């Protein structure tokens, strides 16, 4: 039913095909704005608006395989543009709206993006780096009525002039589709590139794991800058013709509870940090809301502590189902899905057809209950097809017939997987992966800072927080002003998520003889533990 004539175009499947299946007048999206605005769109609206956007890209000279980015908060245009770009077989990338100059430059520059859709208030960030982005030909603005310049254009004007009809071309399954940048512990962020075929697994998991049914009203709280916001805030549910609620405001326990109640949410996909923030409310707080329509709750992005699962049972009378996956996997691969008894603290079991393994560093399979590298047998439909422009790094992720996820885990005797940590230094703060390297580089741009080392430290709310060690240049003194400058600098250059929560001033940063920062030593120091083998240190 879903795939016809080998037609895998995600934009087509989520819009035009839904209309052909009889959902033209069905609610596709109800958008709730930060200031109480409301707007509703049917599948026919989604189809027409995305077709208009596809026509705009064509008329501006974008060709299949070009890269187009969306740099916006959660507003309806995000969804029209995302699906329209895919209809035109242009690769679509998304960016968090709080990204700073350096974060934008790294991503837009790396894949030589040709266009960006944004808003007036974000434009200055782009203009500051524009001369370093020679491939960037067009900037489209959602909130101006007239074209401000030859290459900076008004989206409303272009939409009004474009046709709502677009004949989506046949799209072979391997055609590149979505590009999500993800942070590693070394080097710049890498662009995980997906293909149109990934919709097959996003569709299946939205149906079989999230258990979405035709009458559901579904809310995925993730931002579209993160893969959850696209795989399960756009593609999976709309490929099933499901009505989605998109809330564009900030986190607030009362507002979120109102959304759950007033929008009669039946399936809710969220993250542990948000659940931990809700857990701070007294149980009586929740009795003020009628949440009886809620059928399933899911979580992703960080370990789901057993306490949250117990709290969910008490407050909602429901299981909170954990799901594990990552940018590179494109879809949920391990889950505590409904129907499988939940083991609090475990991520659940691999889906049917997904082979997971726990391997030693040399690739030897480890027995049950031993901690090792979480690996997956390659070949699932939504597997990433490249790190854009970095084939060497892509190939390094595949060894001995397995894809190495970078996570460590163990499997118990009943086949449930338990997350243990990362095998690299990437920081997971409130579900966002932050590269210590990016933060260290931003800190080094400050005149006062001679060396920096950045680590993840445990945090009761955020799971992990960003902690920075800095060594100062001669003549500089660490004080409140310098700390504020450092915080603002990281926030402006990288993102607010990457801003260190704590700073420690040290005489020097421990490094290996080859100059690699020994974050392990800094982490041990932070935790008051033995740093282990330091024989490779500089000193
Ligand atoms: P991202 O690629 O940004 O989606 O981050 C993926 C990483 O987040 C995984 O490799 C894990 O380290 C972490 N993660 C995602 N889901 C879970 C989960 N259910 N439990 C523990 N960690 C998770």
XYZ file of C-alpha atoms in Angstrom, residues 3-5 52 62 163 233 270 304 375 387 418 433:
13
model
C 5.186 1.962 -1.841
C 3.991 1.882 -5.450
C 6.122 1.493 -8.574
C 4.339 25.161 -4.004
C 17.831 24.030 -7.330
C 1.477 26.555 -8.432
C 7.690 14.503 13.987
C 9.126 12.836 24.457
C 15.267 6.547 30.939
C 26.852 -2.901 17.356
C 28.834 11.167 6.343
C 20.781 -1.947 28.989
C 24.859 15.482 21.669
